Amino acid sequence: MLKKLIVASMGTAIAIASQTAFSHTRLQVPVIEGSATLGHAGKVNYNNVVVAHGCHDPVSGNSSAPVIANSTVFPTSTADDEAMQPTITYSDGTPAPGNVDDYLEGWIGANRLVVSSDVWKYGEEKFDALGNRVGFYVKQGSLPTSGSGTLRGLVPFVTTAVRIPDASCAKSVTLVVAIADICKMTPISGFNDETVQLWTPAVGSNFDGVGGHGYNSPATLTITRAATAPLDPSCGAGSDIKITPSAAQLNRDLPIVAKGKQVWPRP
Ligand SMILES: [Cu+2]
């Protein structure tokens, strides 16, 4: 009975947190249950990057400057350059052992762009040098100004079957996502609240956006243990794991490269 009550109150806390967070750019579904199986028969989750508002308009003083492009990057996995590996911690911030594959199966290339031209007319997935999907971008659009802000915009994507391995003692794995809502295609030196909203972890990359509206306020995607794969009793209460992309990966993957040419940030 006590356990049930705790679970219920945790659910409420998560719901409230994600609701209030919606004044910023976040994922529409920030917590998903892991799949019982991997591959095509596994559980997939359709989702959206929710672009909540535009950039700062110095004339009106509102967050109403149209977003013309979006770039979204997920932490890469072990099937990539060693120099790109994310930071893995427990929920209290202390380092956790192992690598991404120890905490998540099926993560390589799991997040795929869903085609849509409702707002931004052109989008592409991003790949590392080995052909693993690491994120996506959309461009050639404009989020219309409405009232004191803009209309909200959705970038649809799907997370294919992922699961926390049986051998792991993780209860949940939270992936920190790096997102840029771009209002003007500037060089890095031109980044400010009027040109880009950076929803990234402050890990020392070119995209920290120090002093900006979204500084160190990234979106997250949490995978919980599949109900059919309970923790091994030897794990005790289990742990919550957090995976944060590296500065090296964000510097490599957050730029928008179209037809072999980097269009954002401008070189
Ligand atoms: Cu905001």
PDB file of C-alpha atoms in Angstrom, residues 26-231:
ATOM      1  CA  ARG A  26      10.982  20.453 -24.047  1.00  0.00           C
ATOM      2  CA  LEU A  27       9.938  17.014 -25.289  1.00  0.00           C
ATOM      3  CA  GLN A  28       6.185  16.482 -25.355  1.00  0.00           C
ATOM      4  CA  VAL A  29       6.587  13.067 -23.683  1.00  0.00           C
ATOM      5  CA  PRO A  30       9.567  13.367 -21.321  1.00  0.00           C
ATOM      6  CA  VAL A  31       9.205   9.950 -19.625  1.00  0.00           C
ATOM      7  CA  ILE A  32       8.689   6.695 -21.544  1.00  0.00           C
ATOM      8  CA  GLU A  33       8.648   3.082 -20.424  1.00  0.00           C
ATOM      9  CA  GLY A  34      11.350   0.804 -21.804  1.00  0.00           C
ATOM     10  CA  SER A  35      10.307  -1.903 -24.238  1.00  0.00           C
ATOM     11  CA  ALA A  36      10.080  -5.544 -23.182  1.00  0.00           C
ATOM     12  CA  THR A  37      11.806  -6.590 -26.416  1.00  0.00           C
ATOM     13  CA  LEU A  38      14.137  -4.980 -28.924  1.00  0.00           C
ATOM     14  CA  GLY A  39      13.755  -4.704 -32.684  1.00  0.00           C
ATOM     15  CA  HIS A  40      10.691  -4.121 -34.815  1.00  0.00           C
ATOM     16  CA  ALA A  41       8.374  -6.026 -32.494  1.00  0.00           C
ATOM     17  CA  GLY A  42       9.358  -3.780 -29.582  1.00  0.00           C
ATOM     18  CA  LYS A  43       7.514  -0.759 -28.254  1.00  0.00           C
ATOM     19  CA  VAL A  44       8.072   2.507 -30.092  1.00  0.00           C
ATOM     20  CA  ASN A  45       7.198   5.941 -28.737  1.00  0.00           C
ATOM     21  CA  TYR A  46       6.059   8.810 -30.933  1.00  0.00           C
ATOM     22  CA  ASN A  47       7.058  12.181 -29.554  1.00  0.00           C
ATOM     23  CA  ASN A  48       7.692  15.828 -30.430  1.00  0.00           C
ATOM     24  CA  VAL A  49      10.249  18.467 -29.665  1.00  0.00           C
ATOM     25  CA  VAL A  50       7.907  21.235 -28.497  1.00  0.00           C
ATOM     26  CA  VAL A  51       9.276  24.624 -29.521  1.00  0.00           C
ATOM     27  CA  ALA A  52       7.535  26.720 -26.885  1.00  0.00           C
ATOM     28  CA  HIS A  53       8.366  30.248 -27.962  1.00  0.00           C
ATOM     29  CA  GLY A  54      10.524  32.357 -30.225  1.00  0.00           C
ATOM     30  CA  CYS A  55      13.569  34.488 -29.602  1.00  0.00           C
ATOM     31  CA  HIS A  56      13.613  37.853 -27.859  1.00  0.00           C
ATOM     32  CA  ASP A  57      12.228  40.708 -29.948  1.00  0.00           C
ATOM     33  CA  PRO A  58      13.938  43.908 -28.770  1.00  0.00           C
ATOM     34  CA  VAL A  59      11.099  46.110 -30.112  1.00  0.00           C
ATOM     35  CA  SER A  60       8.154  44.392 -28.405  1.00  0.00           C
ATOM     36  CA  GLY A  61      10.184  42.938 -25.533  1.00  0.00           C
ATOM     37  CA  ASN A  62       8.461  39.572 -26.080  1.00  0.00           C
ATOM     38  CA  SER A  63       9.754  36.108 -27.000  1.00  0.00           C
ATOM     39  CA  SER A  64       8.064  36.502 -30.349  1.00  0.00           C
ATOM     40  CA  ALA A  65      10.856  36.513 -32.951  1.00  0.00           C
ATOM     41  CA  PRO A  66      10.122  33.590 -35.325  1.00  0.00           C
ATOM     42  CA  VAL A  67      12.088  30.333 -34.964  1.00  0.00           C
ATOM     43  CA  ILE A  68      13.341  29.499 -38.468  1.00  0.00           C
ATOM     44  CA  ALA A  69      15.229  26.261 -37.712  1.00  0.00           C
ATOM     45  CA  ASN A  70      15.722  23.659 -34.984  1.00  0.00           C
ATOM     46  CA  SER A  71      18.617  21.340 -34.225  1.00  0.00           C
ATOM     47  CA  THR A  72      18.263  18.438 -31.766  1.00  0.00           C
ATOM     48  CA  VAL A  73      20.990  16.050 -30.565  1.00  0.00           C
ATOM     49  CA  PHE A  74      20.855  12.998 -28.273  1.00  0.00           C
ATOM     50  CA  PRO A  75      23.837  11.587 -26.347  1.00  0.00           C
ATOM     51  CA  THR A  76      25.803   9.211 -28.530  1.00  0.00           C
ATOM     52  CA  SER A  77      26.612   5.644 -27.538  1.00  0.00           C
ATOM     53  CA  THR A  78      29.686   3.475 -27.411  1.00  0.00           C
ATOM     54  CA  ALA A  79      29.378   2.680 -31.115  1.00  0.00           C
ATOM     55  CA  ASP A  80      31.053   6.016 -31.841  1.00  0.00           C
ATOM     56  CA  ASP A  81      34.373   7.782 -31.357  1.00  0.00           C
ATOM     57  CA  GLU A  82      35.687   7.251 -27.792  1.00  0.00           C
ATOM     58  CA  ALA A  83      36.383  10.998 -27.597  1.00  0.00           C
ATOM     59  CA  MET A  84      32.656  11.690 -27.960  1.00  0.00           C
ATOM     60  CA  GLN A  85      31.434   9.615 -25.013  1.00  0.00           C
ATOM     61  CA  PRO A  86      28.889  11.183 -22.667  1.00  0.00           C
ATOM     62  CA  THR A  87      29.147  11.620 -18.902  1.00  0.00           C
ATOM     63  CA  ILE A  88      27.271   9.004 -16.866  1.00  0.00           C
ATOM     64  CA  THR A  89      26.223   9.821 -13.307  1.00  0.00           C
ATOM     65  CA  TYR A  90      23.835   8.778 -10.568  1.00  0.00           C
ATOM     66  CA  SER A  91      21.018  11.209  -9.781  1.00  0.00           C
ATOM     67  CA  ASP A  92      23.185  12.889  -7.084  1.00  0.00           C
ATOM     68  CA  GLY A  93      25.807  13.723  -9.718  1.00  0.00           C
ATOM     69  CA  THR A  94      28.466  11.217  -8.644  1.00  0.00           C
ATOM     70  CA  PRO A  95      30.043   9.255 -11.525  1.00  0.00           C
ATOM     71  CA  ALA A  96      28.495   5.911 -12.433  1.00  0.00           C
ATOM     72  CA  PRO A  97      30.668   3.125 -13.881  1.00  0.00           C
ATOM     73  CA  GLY A  98      30.505   1.668 -17.370  1.00  0.00           C
ATOM     74  CA  ASN A  99      29.205   3.135 -20.612  1.00  0.00           C
ATOM     75  CA  VAL A 100      25.846   3.832 -22.242  1.00  0.00           C
ATOM     76  CA  ASP A 101      25.448   0.248 -23.444  1.00  0.00           C
ATOM     77  CA  ASP A 102      25.547  -0.961 -19.826  1.00  0.00           C
ATOM     78  CA  TYR A 103      22.390   1.044 -19.080  1.00  0.00           C
ATOM     79  CA  LEU A 104      20.441   1.017 -22.344  1.00  0.00           C
ATOM     80  CA  GLU A 105      19.993  -1.577 -25.068  1.00  0.00           C
ATOM     81  CA  GLY A 106      18.873  -0.439 -28.516  1.00  0.00           C
ATOM     82  CA  TRP A 107      19.943   3.185 -27.996  1.00  0.00           C
ATOM     83  CA  ILE A 108      22.177   3.340 -31.097  1.00  0.00           C
ATOM     84  CA  GLY A 109      20.200   5.302 -33.687  1.00  0.00           C
ATOM     85  CA  ALA A 110      16.975   4.960 -31.678  1.00  0.00           C
ATOM     86  CA  ASN A 111      15.709   8.511 -32.256  1.00  0.00           C
ATOM     87  CA  ARG A 112      14.466   9.040 -35.785  1.00  0.00           C
ATOM     88  CA  LEU A 113      12.993  12.118 -37.385  1.00  0.00           C
ATOM     89  CA  VAL A 114       9.381  11.789 -38.557  1.00  0.00           C
ATOM     90  CA  VAL A 115       8.752  13.561 -41.835  1.00  0.00           C
ATOM     91  CA  SER A 116       6.648  16.710 -41.608  1.00  0.00           C
ATOM     92  CA  SER A 117       6.619  20.052 -43.411  1.00  0.00           C
ATOM     93  CA  ASP A 118       3.937  21.786 -41.350  1.00  0.00           C
ATOM     94  CA  VAL A 119       6.248  24.556 -40.171  1.00  0.00           C
ATOM     95  CA  TRP A 120       9.775  23.874 -41.347  1.00  0.00           C
ATOM     96  CA  LYS A 121       9.853  22.645 -44.934  1.00  0.00           C
ATOM     97  CA  TYR A 122      13.080  20.696 -44.856  1.00  0.00           C
ATOM     98  CA  GLY A 123      14.557  18.264 -42.342  1.00  0.00           C
ATOM     99  CA  GLU A 124      17.304  15.684 -42.174  1.00  0.00           C
ATOM    100  CA  GLU A 125      18.699  13.205 -39.686  1.00  0.00           C
ATOM    101  CA  LYS A 126      22.273  13.599 -38.450  1.00  0.00           C
ATOM    102  CA  PHE A 127      24.751  10.745 -38.426  1.00  0.00           C
ATOM    103  CA  ASP A 128      28.170  10.164 -36.910  1.00  0.00           C
ATOM    104  CA  ALA A 129      31.084   9.022 -39.064  1.00  0.00           C
ATOM    105  CA  LEU A 130      30.065   5.383 -38.585  1.00  0.00           C
ATOM    106  CA  GLY A 131      26.514   6.009 -39.793  1.00  0.00           C
ATOM    107  CA  ASN A 132      24.836   6.007 -36.371  1.00  0.00           C
ATOM    108  CA  ARG A 133      21.911   8.424 -36.028  1.00  0.00           C
ATOM    109  CA  VAL A 134      22.632  11.086 -33.400  1.00  0.00           C
ATOM    110  CA  GLY A 135      19.890  13.679 -33.968  1.00  0.00           C
ATOM    111  CA  PHE A 136      18.130  15.774 -36.583  1.00  0.00           C
ATOM    112  CA  TYR A 137      17.458  19.288 -37.802  1.00  0.00           C
ATOM    113  CA  VAL A 138      14.637  21.121 -39.556  1.00  0.00           C
ATOM    114  CA  LYS A 139      14.859  24.437 -41.425  1.00  0.00           C
ATOM    115  CA  GLN A 140      13.176  26.616 -44.068  1.00  0.00           C
ATOM    116  CA  GLY A 141      10.226  27.640 -41.951  1.00  0.00           C
ATOM    117  CA  SER A 142       9.017  30.235 -39.513  1.00  0.00           C
ATOM    118  CA  LEU A 143       7.095  29.918 -36.255  1.00  0.00           C
ATOM    119  CA  PRO A 144       4.456  32.654 -36.572  1.00  0.00           C
ATOM    120  CA  THR A 145       4.205  35.442 -34.007  1.00  0.00           C
ATOM    121  CA  SER A 146       0.939  35.328 -32.068  1.00  0.00           C
ATOM    122  CA  GLY A 147      -0.018  37.612 -29.203  1.00  0.00           C
ATOM    123  CA  SER A 148       2.914  38.147 -26.886  1.00  0.00           C
ATOM    124  CA  GLY A 149       4.826  35.121 -28.184  1.00  0.00           C
ATOM    125  CA  THR A 150       4.712  32.720 -31.104  1.00  0.00           C
ATOM    126  CA  LEU A 151       2.537  29.755 -31.900  1.00  0.00           C
ATOM    127  CA  ARG A 152       4.061  26.539 -30.584  1.00  0.00           C
ATOM    128  CA  GLY A 153       5.835  24.339 -33.085  1.00  0.00           C
ATOM    129  CA  LEU A 154       6.338  20.564 -33.089  1.00  0.00           C
ATOM    130  CA  VAL A 155       9.284  18.620 -34.502  1.00  0.00           C
ATOM    131  CA  PRO A 156       8.004  15.039 -34.639  1.00  0.00           C
ATOM    132  CA  PHE A 157      10.320  12.107 -33.936  1.00  0.00           C
ATOM    133  CA  VAL A 158      10.079   8.495 -32.831  1.00  0.00           C
ATOM    134  CA  THR A 159      12.119   6.569 -30.272  1.00  0.00           C
ATOM    135  CA  THR A 160      12.375   2.949 -31.380  1.00  0.00           C
ATOM    136  CA  ALA A 161      12.520   0.057 -28.894  1.00  0.00           C
ATOM    137  CA  VAL A 162      15.016   0.675 -26.091  1.00  0.00           C
ATOM    138  CA  ARG A 163      15.300  -1.104 -22.773  1.00  0.00           C
ATOM    139  CA  ILE A 164      17.296  -1.155 -19.575  1.00  0.00           C
ATOM    140  CA  PRO A 165      19.291  -4.416 -19.584  1.00  0.00           C
ATOM    141  CA  ASP A 166      18.335  -7.147 -17.109  1.00  0.00           C
ATOM    142  CA  ALA A 167      21.893  -7.110 -15.742  1.00  0.00           C
ATOM    143  CA  SER A 168      21.682  -3.419 -14.878  1.00  0.00           C
ATOM    144  CA  CYS A 169      20.509  -2.089 -11.499  1.00  0.00           C
ATOM    145  CA  ALA A 170      19.123   1.100 -13.085  1.00  0.00           C
ATOM    146  CA  LYS A 171      15.486   1.954 -12.359  1.00  0.00           C
ATOM    147  CA  SER A 172      15.539   4.723 -14.942  1.00  0.00           C
ATOM    148  CA  VAL A 173      17.925   6.294 -17.414  1.00  0.00           C
ATOM    149  CA  THR A 174      17.606  10.017 -18.171  1.00  0.00           C
ATOM    150  CA  LEU A 175      19.155  11.207 -21.419  1.00  0.00           C
ATOM    151  CA  VAL A 176      19.989  14.904 -21.547  1.00  0.00           C
ATOM    152  CA  VAL A 177      19.004  16.309 -24.954  1.00  0.00           C
ATOM    153  CA  ALA A 178      20.606  19.360 -26.581  1.00  0.00           C
ATOM    154  CA  ILE A 179      18.251  21.589 -28.583  1.00  0.00           C
ATOM    155  CA  ALA A 180      18.756  24.856 -30.464  1.00  0.00           C
ATOM    156  CA  ASP A 181      15.796  26.998 -31.559  1.00  0.00           C
ATOM    157  CA  ILE A 182      17.350  29.221 -34.199  1.00  0.00           C
ATOM    158  CA  CYS A 183      15.907  32.612 -35.186  1.00  0.00           C
ATOM    159  CA  LYS A 184      18.839  33.988 -37.189  1.00  0.00           C
ATOM    160  CA  MET A 185      21.589  32.047 -38.937  1.00  0.00           C
ATOM    161  CA  THR A 186      24.607  33.684 -37.269  1.00  0.00           C
ATOM    162  CA  PRO A 187      28.168  32.646 -36.486  1.00  0.00           C
ATOM    163  CA  ILE A 188      28.843  31.500 -32.886  1.00  0.00           C
ATOM    164  CA  SER A 189      29.914  35.081 -32.122  1.00  0.00           C
ATOM    165  CA  GLY A 190      26.370  36.224 -32.935  1.00  0.00           C
ATOM    166  CA  PHE A 191      24.603  33.964 -30.402  1.00  0.00           C
ATOM    167  CA  ASN A 192      22.272  35.874 -28.055  1.00  0.00           C
ATOM    168  CA  ASP A 193      18.611  35.751 -26.993  1.00  0.00           C
ATOM    169  CA  GLU A 194      17.587  37.609 -30.155  1.00  0.00           C
ATOM    170  CA  THR A 195      19.200  35.066 -32.512  1.00  0.00           C
ATOM    171  CA  VAL A 196      18.981  31.648 -30.818  1.00  0.00           C
ATOM    172  CA  GLN A 197      17.497  29.881 -27.801  1.00  0.00           C
ATOM    173  CA  LEU A 198      19.944  27.215 -26.620  1.00  0.00           C
ATOM    174  CA  TRP A 199      18.399  24.421 -24.508  1.00  0.00           C
ATOM    175  CA  THR A 200      21.657  22.631 -23.846  1.00  0.00           C
ATOM    176  CA  PRO A 201      23.592  21.282 -20.872  1.00  0.00           C
ATOM    177  CA  ALA A 202      26.447  23.638 -19.930  1.00  0.00           C
ATOM    178  CA  VAL A 203      29.272  21.215 -20.651  1.00  0.00           C
ATOM    179  CA  GLY A 204      31.731  23.698 -22.118  1.00  0.00           C
ATOM    180  CA  SER A 205      30.665  23.344 -25.761  1.00  0.00           C
ATOM    181  CA  ASN A 206      30.249  26.153 -28.303  1.00  0.00           C
ATOM    182  CA  PHE A 207      26.517  25.955 -27.516  1.00  0.00           C
ATOM    183  CA  ASP A 208      26.433  26.593 -23.739  1.00  0.00           C
ATOM    184  CA  GLY A 209      24.767  29.982 -24.323  1.00  0.00           C
ATOM    185  CA  VAL A 210      26.096  31.525 -21.094  1.00  0.00           C
ATOM    186  CA  GLY A 211      23.686  34.168 -19.793  1.00  0.00           C
ATOM    187  CA  GLY A 212      20.975  33.196 -22.277  1.00  0.00           C
ATOM    188  CA  HIS A 213      17.317  32.494 -21.472  1.00  0.00           C
ATOM    189  CA  GLY A 214      17.807  28.725 -21.811  1.00  0.00           C
ATOM    190  CA  TYR A 215      21.218  28.517 -20.143  1.00  0.00           C
ATOM    191  CA  ASN A 216      21.869  25.021 -18.719  1.00  0.00           C
ATOM    192  CA  SER A 217      18.166  24.186 -19.003  1.00  0.00           C
ATOM    193  CA  PRO A 218      18.090  21.233 -21.394  1.00  0.00           C
ATOM    194  CA  ALA A 219      15.198  18.958 -22.274  1.00  0.00           C
ATOM    195  CA  THR A 220      15.431  15.352 -21.086  1.00  0.00           C
ATOM    196  CA  LEU A 221      14.116  11.953 -22.140  1.00  0.00           C
ATOM    197  CA  THR A 222      13.772   9.414 -19.331  1.00  0.00           C
ATOM    198  CA  ILE A 223      13.487   5.689 -20.039  1.00  0.00           C
ATOM    199  CA  THR A 224      12.034   3.663 -17.176  1.00  0.00           C
ATOM    200  CA  ARG A 225      12.487  -0.079 -16.654  1.00  0.00           C
ATOM    201  CA  ALA A 226       9.967  -2.168 -18.549  1.00  0.00           C
ATOM    202  CA  ALA A 227       7.324  -3.413 -16.106  1.00  0.00           C
ATOM    203  CA  THR A 228       8.069  -6.926 -17.379  1.00  0.00           C
ATOM    204  CA  ALA A 229      11.761  -6.633 -16.406  1.00  0.00           C
ATOM    205  CA  PRO A 230      11.801  -5.884 -12.666  1.00  0.00           C
ATOM    206  CA  LEU A 231      15.051  -5.124 -10.817  1.00  0.00           C
TER     207      LEU A 231
END
